[in-house]
GROMACS .gro file of N, CA and C in nm:
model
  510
    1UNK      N    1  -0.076   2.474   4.395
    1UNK     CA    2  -0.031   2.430   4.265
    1UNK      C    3   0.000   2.554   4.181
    2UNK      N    4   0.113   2.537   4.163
    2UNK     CA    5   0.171   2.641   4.053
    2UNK      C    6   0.094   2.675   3.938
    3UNK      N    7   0.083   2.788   3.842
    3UNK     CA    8  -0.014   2.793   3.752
    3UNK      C    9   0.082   2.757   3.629
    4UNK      N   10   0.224   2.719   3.605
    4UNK     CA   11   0.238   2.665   3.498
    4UNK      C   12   0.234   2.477   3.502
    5UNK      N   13   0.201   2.384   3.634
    5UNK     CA   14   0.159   2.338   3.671
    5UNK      C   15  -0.018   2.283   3.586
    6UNK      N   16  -0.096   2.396   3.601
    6UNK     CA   17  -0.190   2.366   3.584
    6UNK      C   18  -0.211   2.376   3.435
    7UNK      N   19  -0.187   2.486   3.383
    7UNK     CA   20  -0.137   2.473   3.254
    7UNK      C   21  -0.101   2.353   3.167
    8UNK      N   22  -0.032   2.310   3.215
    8UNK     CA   23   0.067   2.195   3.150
    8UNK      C   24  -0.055   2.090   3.186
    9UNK      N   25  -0.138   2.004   3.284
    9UNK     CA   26  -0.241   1.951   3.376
    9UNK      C   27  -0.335   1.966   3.228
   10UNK      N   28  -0.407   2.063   3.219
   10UNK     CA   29  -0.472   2.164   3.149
   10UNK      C   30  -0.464   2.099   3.027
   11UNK      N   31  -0.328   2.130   2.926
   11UNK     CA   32  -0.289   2.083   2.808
   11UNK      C   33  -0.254   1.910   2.753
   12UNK      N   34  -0.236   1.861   2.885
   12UNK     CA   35  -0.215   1.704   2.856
   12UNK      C   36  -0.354   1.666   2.844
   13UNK      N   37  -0.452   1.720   2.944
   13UNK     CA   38  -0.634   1.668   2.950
   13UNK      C   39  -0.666   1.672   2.795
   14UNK      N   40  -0.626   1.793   2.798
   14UNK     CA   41  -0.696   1.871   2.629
   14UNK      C   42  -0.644   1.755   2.494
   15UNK      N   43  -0.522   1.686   2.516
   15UNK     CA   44  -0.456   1.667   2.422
   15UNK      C   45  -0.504   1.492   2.447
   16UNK      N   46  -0.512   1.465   2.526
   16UNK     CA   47  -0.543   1.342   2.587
   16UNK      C   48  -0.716   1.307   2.506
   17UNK      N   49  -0.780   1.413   2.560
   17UNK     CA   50  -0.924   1.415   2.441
   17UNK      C   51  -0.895   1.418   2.306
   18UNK      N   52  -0.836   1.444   2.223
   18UNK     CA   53  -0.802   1.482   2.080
   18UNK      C   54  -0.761   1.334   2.068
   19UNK      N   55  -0.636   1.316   2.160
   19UNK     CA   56  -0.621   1.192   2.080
   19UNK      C   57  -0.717   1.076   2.074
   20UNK      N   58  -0.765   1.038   2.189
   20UNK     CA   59  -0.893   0.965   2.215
   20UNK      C   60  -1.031   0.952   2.122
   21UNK      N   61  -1.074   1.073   2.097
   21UNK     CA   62  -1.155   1.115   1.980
   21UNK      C   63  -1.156   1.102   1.825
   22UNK      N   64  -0.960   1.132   1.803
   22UNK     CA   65  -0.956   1.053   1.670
   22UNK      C   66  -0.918   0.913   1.663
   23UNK      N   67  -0.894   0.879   1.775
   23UNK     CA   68  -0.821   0.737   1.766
   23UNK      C   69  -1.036   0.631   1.747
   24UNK      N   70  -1.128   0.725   1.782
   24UNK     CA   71  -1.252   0.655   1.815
   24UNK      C   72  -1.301   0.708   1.665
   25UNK      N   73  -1.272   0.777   1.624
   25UNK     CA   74  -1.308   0.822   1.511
   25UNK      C   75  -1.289   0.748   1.374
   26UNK      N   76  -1.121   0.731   1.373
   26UNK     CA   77  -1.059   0.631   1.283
   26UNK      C   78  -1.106   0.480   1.312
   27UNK      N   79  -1.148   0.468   1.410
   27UNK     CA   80  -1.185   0.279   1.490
   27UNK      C   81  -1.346   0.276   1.417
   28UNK      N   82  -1.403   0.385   1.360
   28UNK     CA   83  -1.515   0.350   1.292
   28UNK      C   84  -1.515   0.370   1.143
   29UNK      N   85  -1.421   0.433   1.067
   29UNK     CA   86  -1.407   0.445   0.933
   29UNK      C   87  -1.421   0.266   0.860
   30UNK      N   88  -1.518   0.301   0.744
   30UNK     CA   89  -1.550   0.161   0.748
   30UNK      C   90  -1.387   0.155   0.564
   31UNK      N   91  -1.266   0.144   0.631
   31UNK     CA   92  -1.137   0.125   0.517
   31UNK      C   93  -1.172   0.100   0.402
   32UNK      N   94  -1.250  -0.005   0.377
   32UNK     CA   95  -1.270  -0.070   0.225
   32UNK      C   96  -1.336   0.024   0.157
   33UNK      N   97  -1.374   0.130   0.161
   33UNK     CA   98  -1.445   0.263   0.124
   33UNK      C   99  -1.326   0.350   0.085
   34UNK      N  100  -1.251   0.336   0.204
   34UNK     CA  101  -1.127   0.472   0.219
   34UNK      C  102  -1.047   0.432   0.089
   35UNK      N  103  -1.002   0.291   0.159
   35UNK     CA  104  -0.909   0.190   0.027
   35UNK      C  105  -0.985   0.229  -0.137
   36UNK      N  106  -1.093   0.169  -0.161
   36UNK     CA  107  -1.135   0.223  -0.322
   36UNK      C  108  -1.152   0.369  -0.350
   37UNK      N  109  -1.182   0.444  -0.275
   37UNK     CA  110  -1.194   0.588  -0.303
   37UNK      C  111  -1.080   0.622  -0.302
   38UNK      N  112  -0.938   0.608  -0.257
   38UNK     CA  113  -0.836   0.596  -0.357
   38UNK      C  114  -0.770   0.586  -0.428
   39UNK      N  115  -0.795   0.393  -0.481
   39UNK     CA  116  -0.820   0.372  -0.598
   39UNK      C  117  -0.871   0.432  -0.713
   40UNK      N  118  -0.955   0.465  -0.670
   40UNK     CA  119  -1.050   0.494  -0.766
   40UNK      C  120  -0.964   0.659  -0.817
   41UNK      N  121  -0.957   0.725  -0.749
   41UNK     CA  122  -0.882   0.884  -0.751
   41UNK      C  123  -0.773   0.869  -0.829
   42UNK      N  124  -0.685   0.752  -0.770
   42UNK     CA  125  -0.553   0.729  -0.860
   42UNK      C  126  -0.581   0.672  -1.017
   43UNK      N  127  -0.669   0.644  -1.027
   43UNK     CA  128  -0.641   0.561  -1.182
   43UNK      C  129  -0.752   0.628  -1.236
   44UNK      N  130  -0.856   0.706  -1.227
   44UNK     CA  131  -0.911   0.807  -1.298
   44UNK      C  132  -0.845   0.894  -1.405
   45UNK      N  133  -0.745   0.970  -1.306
   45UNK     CA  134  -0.667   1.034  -1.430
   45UNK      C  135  -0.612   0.947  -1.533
   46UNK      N  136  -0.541   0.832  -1.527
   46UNK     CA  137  -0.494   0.766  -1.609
   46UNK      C  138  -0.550   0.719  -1.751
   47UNK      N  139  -0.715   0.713  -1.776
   47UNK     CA  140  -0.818   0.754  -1.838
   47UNK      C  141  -0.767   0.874  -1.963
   48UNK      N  142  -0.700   0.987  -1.935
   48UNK     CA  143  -0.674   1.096  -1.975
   48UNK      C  144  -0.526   1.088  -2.031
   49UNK      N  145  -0.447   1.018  -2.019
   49UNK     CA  146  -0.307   0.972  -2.097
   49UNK      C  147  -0.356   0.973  -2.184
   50UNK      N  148  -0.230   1.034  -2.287
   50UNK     CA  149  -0.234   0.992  -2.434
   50UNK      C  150  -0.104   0.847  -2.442
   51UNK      N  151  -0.092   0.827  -2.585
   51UNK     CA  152   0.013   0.765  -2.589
   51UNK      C  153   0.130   0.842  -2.626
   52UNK      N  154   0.128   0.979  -2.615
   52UNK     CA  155   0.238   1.063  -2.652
   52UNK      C  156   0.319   1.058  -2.516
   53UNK      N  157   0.291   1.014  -2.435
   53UNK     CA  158   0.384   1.073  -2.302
   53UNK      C  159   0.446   0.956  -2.260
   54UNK      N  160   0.434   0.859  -2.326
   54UNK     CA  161   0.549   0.725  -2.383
   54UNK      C  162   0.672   0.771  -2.417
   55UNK      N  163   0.805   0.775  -2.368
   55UNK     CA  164   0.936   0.810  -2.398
   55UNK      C  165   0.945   0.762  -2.576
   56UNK      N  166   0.992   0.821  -2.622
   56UNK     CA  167   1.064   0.700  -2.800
   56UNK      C  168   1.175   0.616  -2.726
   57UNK      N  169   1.269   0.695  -2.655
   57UNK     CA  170   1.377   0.605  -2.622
   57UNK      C  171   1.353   0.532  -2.525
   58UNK      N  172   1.210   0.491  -2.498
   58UNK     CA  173   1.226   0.357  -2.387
   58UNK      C  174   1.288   0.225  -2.461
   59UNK      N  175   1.395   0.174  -2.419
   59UNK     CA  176   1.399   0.061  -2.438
   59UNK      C  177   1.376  -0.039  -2.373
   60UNK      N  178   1.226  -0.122  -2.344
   60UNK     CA  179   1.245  -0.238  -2.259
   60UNK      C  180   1.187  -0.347  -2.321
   61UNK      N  181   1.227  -0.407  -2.283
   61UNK     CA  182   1.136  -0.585  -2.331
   61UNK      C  183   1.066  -0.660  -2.251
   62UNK      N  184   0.989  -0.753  -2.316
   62UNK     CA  185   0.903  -0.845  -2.264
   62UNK      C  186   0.967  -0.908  -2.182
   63UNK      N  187   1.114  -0.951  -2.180
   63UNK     CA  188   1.215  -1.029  -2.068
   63UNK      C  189   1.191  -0.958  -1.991
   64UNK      N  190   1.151  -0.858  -1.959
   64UNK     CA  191   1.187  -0.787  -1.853
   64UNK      C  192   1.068  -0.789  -1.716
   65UNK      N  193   1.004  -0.808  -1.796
   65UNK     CA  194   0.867  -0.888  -1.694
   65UNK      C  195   0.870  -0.926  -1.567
   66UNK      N  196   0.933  -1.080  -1.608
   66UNK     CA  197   1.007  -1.165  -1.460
   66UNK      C  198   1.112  -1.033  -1.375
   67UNK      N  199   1.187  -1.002  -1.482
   67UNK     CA  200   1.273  -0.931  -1.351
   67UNK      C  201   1.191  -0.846  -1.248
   68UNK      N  202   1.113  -0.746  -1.320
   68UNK     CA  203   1.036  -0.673  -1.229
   68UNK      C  204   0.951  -0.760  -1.143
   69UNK      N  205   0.916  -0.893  -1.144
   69UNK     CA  206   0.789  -0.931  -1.079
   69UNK      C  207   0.904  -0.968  -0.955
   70UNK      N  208   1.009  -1.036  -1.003
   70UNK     CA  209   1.117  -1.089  -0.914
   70UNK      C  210   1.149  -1.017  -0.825
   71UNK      N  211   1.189  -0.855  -0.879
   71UNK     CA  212   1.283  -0.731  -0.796
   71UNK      C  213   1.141  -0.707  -0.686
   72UNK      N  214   1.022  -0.750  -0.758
   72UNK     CA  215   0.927  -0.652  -0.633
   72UNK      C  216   0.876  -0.774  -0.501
   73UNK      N  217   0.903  -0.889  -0.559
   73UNK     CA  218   0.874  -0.967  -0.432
   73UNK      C  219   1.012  -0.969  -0.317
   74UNK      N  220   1.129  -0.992  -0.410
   74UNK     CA  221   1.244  -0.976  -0.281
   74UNK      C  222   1.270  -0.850  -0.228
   75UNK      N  223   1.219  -0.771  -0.285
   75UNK     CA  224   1.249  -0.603  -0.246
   75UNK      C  225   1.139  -0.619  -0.090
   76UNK      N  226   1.020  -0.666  -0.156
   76UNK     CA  227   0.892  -0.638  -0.078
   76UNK      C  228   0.940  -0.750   0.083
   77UNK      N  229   1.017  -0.862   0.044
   77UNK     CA  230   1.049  -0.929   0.139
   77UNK      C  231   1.122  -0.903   0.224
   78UNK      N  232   1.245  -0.835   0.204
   78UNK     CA  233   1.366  -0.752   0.281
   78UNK      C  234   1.317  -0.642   0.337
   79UNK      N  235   1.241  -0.552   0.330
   79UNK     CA  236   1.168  -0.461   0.354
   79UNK      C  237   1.054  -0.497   0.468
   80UNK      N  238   0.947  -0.617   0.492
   80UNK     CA  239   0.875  -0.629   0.587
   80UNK      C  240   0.978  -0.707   0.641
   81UNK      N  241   1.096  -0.783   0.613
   81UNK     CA  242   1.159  -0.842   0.726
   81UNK      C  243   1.255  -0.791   0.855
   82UNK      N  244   1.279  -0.635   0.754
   82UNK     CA  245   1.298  -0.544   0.825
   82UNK      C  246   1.224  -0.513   0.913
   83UNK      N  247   1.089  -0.465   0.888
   83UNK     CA  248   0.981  -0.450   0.987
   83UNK      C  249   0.979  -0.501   1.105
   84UNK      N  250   1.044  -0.671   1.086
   84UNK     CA  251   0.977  -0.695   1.192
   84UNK      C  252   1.060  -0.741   1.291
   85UNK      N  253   1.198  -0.673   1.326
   85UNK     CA  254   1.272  -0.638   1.357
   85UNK      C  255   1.209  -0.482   1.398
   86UNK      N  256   1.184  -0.401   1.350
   86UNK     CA  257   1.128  -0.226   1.391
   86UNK      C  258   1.064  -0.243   1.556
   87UNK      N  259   1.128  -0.189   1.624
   87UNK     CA  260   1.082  -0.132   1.749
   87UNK      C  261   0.953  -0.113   1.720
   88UNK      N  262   0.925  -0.012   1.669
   88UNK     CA  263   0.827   0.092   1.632
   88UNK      C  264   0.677  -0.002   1.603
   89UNK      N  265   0.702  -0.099   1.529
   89UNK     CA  266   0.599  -0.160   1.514
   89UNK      C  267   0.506  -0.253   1.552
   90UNK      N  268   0.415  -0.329   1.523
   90UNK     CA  269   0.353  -0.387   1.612
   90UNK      C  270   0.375  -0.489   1.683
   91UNK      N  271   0.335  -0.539   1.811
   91UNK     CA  272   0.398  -0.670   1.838
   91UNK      C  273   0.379  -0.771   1.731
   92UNK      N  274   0.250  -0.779   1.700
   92UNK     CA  275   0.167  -0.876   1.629
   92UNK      C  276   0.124  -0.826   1.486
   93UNK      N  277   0.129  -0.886   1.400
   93UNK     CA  278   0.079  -0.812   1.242
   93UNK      C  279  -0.091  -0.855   1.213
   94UNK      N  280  -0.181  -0.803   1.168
   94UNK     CA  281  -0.279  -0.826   1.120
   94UNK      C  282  -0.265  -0.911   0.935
   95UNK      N  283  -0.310  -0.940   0.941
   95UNK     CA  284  -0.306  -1.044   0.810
   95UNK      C  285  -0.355  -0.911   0.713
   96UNK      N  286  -0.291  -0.885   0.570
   96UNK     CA  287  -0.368  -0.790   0.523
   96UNK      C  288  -0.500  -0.839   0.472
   97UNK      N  289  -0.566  -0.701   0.463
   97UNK     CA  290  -0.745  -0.702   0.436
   97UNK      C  291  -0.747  -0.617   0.417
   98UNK      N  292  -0.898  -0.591   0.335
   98UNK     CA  293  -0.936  -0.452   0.285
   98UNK      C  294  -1.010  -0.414   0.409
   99UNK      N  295  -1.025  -0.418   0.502
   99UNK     CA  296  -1.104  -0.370   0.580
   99UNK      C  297  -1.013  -0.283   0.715
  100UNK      N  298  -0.860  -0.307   0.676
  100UNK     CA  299  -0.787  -0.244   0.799
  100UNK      C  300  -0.727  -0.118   0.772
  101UNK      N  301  -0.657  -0.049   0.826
  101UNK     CA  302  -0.632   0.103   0.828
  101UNK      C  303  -0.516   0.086   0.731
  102UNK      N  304  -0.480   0.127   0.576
  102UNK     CA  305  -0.373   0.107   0.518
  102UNK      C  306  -0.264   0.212   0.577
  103UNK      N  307  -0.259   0.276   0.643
  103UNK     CA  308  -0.165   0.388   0.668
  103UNK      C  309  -0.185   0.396   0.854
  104UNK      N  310  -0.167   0.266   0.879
  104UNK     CA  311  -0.161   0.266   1.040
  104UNK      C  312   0.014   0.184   1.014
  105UNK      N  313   0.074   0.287   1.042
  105UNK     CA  314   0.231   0.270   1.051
  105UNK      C  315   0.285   0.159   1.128
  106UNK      N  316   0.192   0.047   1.246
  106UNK     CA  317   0.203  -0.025   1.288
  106UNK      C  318   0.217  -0.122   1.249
  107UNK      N  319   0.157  -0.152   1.134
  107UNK     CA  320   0.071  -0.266   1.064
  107UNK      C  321   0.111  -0.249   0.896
  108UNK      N  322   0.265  -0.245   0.880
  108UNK     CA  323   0.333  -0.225   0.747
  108UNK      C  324   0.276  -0.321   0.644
  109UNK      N  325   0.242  -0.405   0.684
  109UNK     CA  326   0.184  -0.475   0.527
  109UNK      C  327   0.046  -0.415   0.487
  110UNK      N  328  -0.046  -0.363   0.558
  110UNK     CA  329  -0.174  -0.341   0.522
  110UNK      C  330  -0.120  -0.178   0.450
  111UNK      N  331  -0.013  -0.088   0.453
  111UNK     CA  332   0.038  -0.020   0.332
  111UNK      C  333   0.024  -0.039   0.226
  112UNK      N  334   0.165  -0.236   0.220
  112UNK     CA  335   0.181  -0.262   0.082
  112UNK      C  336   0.070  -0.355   0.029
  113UNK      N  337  -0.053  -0.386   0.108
  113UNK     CA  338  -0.128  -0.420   0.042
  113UNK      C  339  -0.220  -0.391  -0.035
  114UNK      N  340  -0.254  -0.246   0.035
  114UNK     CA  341  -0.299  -0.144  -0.044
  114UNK      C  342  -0.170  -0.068  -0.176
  115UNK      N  343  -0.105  -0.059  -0.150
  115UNK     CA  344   0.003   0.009  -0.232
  115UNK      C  345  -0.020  -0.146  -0.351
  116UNK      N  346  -0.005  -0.252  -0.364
  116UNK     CA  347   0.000  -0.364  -0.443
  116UNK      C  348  -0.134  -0.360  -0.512
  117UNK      N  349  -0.245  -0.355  -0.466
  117UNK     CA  350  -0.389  -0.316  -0.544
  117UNK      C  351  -0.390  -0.228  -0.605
  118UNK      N  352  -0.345  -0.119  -0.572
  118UNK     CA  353  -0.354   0.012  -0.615
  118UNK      C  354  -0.300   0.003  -0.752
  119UNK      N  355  -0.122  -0.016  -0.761
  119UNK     CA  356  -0.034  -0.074  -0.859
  119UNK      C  357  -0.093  -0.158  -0.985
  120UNK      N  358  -0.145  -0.257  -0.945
  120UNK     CA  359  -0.226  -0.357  -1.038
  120UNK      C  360  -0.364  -0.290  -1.069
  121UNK      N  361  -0.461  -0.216  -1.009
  121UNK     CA  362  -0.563  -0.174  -1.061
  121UNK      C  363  -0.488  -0.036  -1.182
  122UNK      N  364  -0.412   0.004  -1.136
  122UNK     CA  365  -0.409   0.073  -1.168
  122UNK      C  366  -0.318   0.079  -1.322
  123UNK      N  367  -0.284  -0.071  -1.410
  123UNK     CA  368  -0.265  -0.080  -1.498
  123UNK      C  369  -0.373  -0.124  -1.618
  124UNK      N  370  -0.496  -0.129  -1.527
  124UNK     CA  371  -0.593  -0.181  -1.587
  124UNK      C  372  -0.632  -0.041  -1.725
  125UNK      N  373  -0.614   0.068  -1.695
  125UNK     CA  374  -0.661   0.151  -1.771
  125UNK      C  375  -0.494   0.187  -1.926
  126UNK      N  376  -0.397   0.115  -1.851
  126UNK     CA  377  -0.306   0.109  -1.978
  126UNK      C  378  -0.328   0.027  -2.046
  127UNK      N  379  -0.356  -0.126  -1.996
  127UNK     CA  380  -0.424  -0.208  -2.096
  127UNK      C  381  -0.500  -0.176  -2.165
  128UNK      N  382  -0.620  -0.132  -2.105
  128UNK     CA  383  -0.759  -0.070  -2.242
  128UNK      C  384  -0.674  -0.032  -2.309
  129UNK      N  385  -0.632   0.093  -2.293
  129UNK     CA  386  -0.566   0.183  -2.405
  129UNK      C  387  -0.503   0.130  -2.489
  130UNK      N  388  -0.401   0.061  -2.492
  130UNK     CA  389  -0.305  -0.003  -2.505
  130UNK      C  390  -0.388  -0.153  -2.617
  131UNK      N  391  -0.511  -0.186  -2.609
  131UNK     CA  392  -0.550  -0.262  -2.676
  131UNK      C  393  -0.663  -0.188  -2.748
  132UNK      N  394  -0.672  -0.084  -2.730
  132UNK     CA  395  -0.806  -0.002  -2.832
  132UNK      C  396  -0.688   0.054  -2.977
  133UNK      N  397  -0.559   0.076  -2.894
  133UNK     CA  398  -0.459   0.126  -3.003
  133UNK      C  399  -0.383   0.102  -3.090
  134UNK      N  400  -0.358  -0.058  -3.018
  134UNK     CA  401  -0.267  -0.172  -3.072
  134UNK      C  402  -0.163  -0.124  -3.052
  135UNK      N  403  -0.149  -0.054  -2.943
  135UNK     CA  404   0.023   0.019  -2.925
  135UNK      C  405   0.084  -0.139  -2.862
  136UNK      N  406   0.186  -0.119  -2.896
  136UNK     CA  407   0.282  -0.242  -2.819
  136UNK      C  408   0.360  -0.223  -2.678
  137UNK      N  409   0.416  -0.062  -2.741
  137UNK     CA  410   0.464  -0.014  -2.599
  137UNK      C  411   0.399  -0.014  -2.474
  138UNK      N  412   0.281   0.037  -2.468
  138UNK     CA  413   0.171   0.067  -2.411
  138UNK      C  414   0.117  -0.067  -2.317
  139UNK      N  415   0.094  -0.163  -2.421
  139UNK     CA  416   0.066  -0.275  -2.361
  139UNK      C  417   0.169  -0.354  -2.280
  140UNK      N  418   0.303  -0.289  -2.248
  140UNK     CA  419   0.431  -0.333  -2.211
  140UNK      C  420   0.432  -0.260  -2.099
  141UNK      N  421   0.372  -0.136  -2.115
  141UNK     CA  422   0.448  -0.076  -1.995
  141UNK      C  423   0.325  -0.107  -1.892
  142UNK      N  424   0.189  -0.064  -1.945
  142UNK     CA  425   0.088  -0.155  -1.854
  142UNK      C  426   0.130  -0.300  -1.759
  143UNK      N  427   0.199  -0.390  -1.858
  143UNK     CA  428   0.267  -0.484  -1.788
  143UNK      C  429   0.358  -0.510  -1.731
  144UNK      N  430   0.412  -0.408  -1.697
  144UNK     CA  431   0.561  -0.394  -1.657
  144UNK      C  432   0.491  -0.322  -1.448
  145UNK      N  433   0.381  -0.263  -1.470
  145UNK     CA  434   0.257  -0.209  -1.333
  145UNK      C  435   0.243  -0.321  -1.296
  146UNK      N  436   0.180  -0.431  -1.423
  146UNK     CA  437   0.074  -0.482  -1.347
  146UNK      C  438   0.179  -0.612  -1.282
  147UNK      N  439   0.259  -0.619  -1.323
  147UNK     CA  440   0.393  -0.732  -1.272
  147UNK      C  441   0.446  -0.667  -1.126
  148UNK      N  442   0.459  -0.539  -1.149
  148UNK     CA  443   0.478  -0.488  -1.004
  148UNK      C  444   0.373  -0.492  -0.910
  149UNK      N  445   0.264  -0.444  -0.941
  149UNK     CA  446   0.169  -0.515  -0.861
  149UNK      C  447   0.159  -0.645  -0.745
  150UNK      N  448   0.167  -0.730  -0.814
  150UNK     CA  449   0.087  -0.852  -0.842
  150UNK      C  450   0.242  -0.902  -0.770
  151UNK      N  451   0.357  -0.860  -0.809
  151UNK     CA  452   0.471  -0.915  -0.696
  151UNK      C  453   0.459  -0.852  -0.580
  152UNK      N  454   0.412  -0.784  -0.586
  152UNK     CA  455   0.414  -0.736  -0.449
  152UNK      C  456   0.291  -0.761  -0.335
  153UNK      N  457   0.169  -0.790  -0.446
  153UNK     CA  458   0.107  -0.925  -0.362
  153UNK      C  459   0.135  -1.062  -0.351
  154UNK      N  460   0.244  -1.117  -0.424
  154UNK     CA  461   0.277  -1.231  -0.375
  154UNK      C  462   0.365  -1.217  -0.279
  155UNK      N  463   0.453  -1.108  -0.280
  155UNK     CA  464   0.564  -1.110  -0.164
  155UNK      C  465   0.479  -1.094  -0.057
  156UNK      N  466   0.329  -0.997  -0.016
  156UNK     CA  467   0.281  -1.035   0.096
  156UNK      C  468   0.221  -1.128   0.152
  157UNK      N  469   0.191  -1.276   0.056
  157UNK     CA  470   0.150  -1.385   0.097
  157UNK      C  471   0.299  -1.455   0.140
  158UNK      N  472   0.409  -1.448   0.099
  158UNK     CA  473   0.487  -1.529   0.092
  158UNK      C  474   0.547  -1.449   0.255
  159UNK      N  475   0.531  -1.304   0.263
  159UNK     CA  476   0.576  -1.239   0.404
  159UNK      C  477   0.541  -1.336   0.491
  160UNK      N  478   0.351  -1.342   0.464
  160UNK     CA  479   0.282  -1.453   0.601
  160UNK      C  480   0.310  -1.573   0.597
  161UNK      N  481   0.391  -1.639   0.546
  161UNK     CA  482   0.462  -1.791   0.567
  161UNK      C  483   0.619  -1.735   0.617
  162UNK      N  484   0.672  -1.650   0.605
  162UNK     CA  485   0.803  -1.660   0.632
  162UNK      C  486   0.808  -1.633   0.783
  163UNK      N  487   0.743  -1.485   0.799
  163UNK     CA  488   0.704  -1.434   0.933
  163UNK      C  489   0.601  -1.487   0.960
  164UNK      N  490   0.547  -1.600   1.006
  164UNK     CA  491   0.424  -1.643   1.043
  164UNK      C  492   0.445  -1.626   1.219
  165UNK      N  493   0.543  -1.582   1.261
  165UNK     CA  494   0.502  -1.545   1.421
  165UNK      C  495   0.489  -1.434   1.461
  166UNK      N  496   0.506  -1.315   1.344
  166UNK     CA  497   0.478  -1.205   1.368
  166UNK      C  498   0.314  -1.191   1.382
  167UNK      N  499   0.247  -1.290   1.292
  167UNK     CA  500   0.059  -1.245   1.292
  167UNK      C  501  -0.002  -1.341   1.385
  168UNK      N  502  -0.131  -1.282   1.317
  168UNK     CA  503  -0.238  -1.307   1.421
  168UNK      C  504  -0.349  -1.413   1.281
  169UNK      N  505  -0.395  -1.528   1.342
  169UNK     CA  506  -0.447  -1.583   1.220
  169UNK      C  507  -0.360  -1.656   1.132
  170UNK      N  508  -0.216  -1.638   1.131
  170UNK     CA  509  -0.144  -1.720   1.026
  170UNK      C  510  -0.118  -1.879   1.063
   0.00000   0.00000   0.00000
């Protein structure tokens, strides 16, 4: 046996353990930990906004609500329907949960399900503000998150009725 042969022998073993090891590694992370300690990271700072970093020239309105809740469920729908069509991805979808890997590229909704919590928790701290101040803007643009949010968890309930043969459980 040739020694670039063994080499190569050598480097697949080596690489073959690595992957094995993190793939056993990640199979014990308990997510719903990973998931809020995210959370939690992302909307901390938000705590620390003033209301100065509010544009003057925003112009939006309360109409504008529905549109955003609207744009994020059909956006969110065209987008996993794409998915599931993707080579790349899984045969089968897991139903989202807080307990699954949000960034297992296989399993595109447990992303936006995390990405959709995240969104909505994470208007919770414009509201306070926004009602300790009586700002109006404030309390608009909070709602303008928490509408994106919150469509984008309905577009993933409405994903698991449309694609219901992509999962497992539906």
């Amino acid at each position: 046996m040739s020694l670039f042969i063994k080499c190569r022998v050598a480097i697949d073993n080596f690489t073959a353990n690595i992957n094995e090891s993190a793939l056993a590694i990640l199979a014990r992370v308990n997510w719903l930990y990973v998931r809020l300690l995210f959370i939690t990271i992302g909307v901390a700072p938000q705590f620390f906004v003033t209301s100065d970093a509010v544009p003057e020239t925003l112009s939006l309105t309360w109409q504008f609500l529905p549109v955003v809740l609207l744009f994020s469920i059909v956006g969110l729908l065209f987008i996993i329907g794409l998915q599931a069509f993707n080579p790349m991805s899984a045969k089968v979808w897991l139903l989202p949960a807080w307990k699954h890997n949000p960034f297992d590229l296989k399993q595109p909704l447990q992303f936006f399900h995390f990405g959709g919590w995240f969104t909505l928790v994470g208007s919770l701290p414009g509201f306070l503000f926004a009602l300790m101040s009586e700002n109006e803007e404030g309390m608009l643009i909070a709602a303008m998150q928490a509408s994106f949010g919150l469509g984008i968890l309905i577009g993933l309930r409405l994903s698991a009725l449309i694609y219901h043969r992509k999962f497992t459980n539906a």
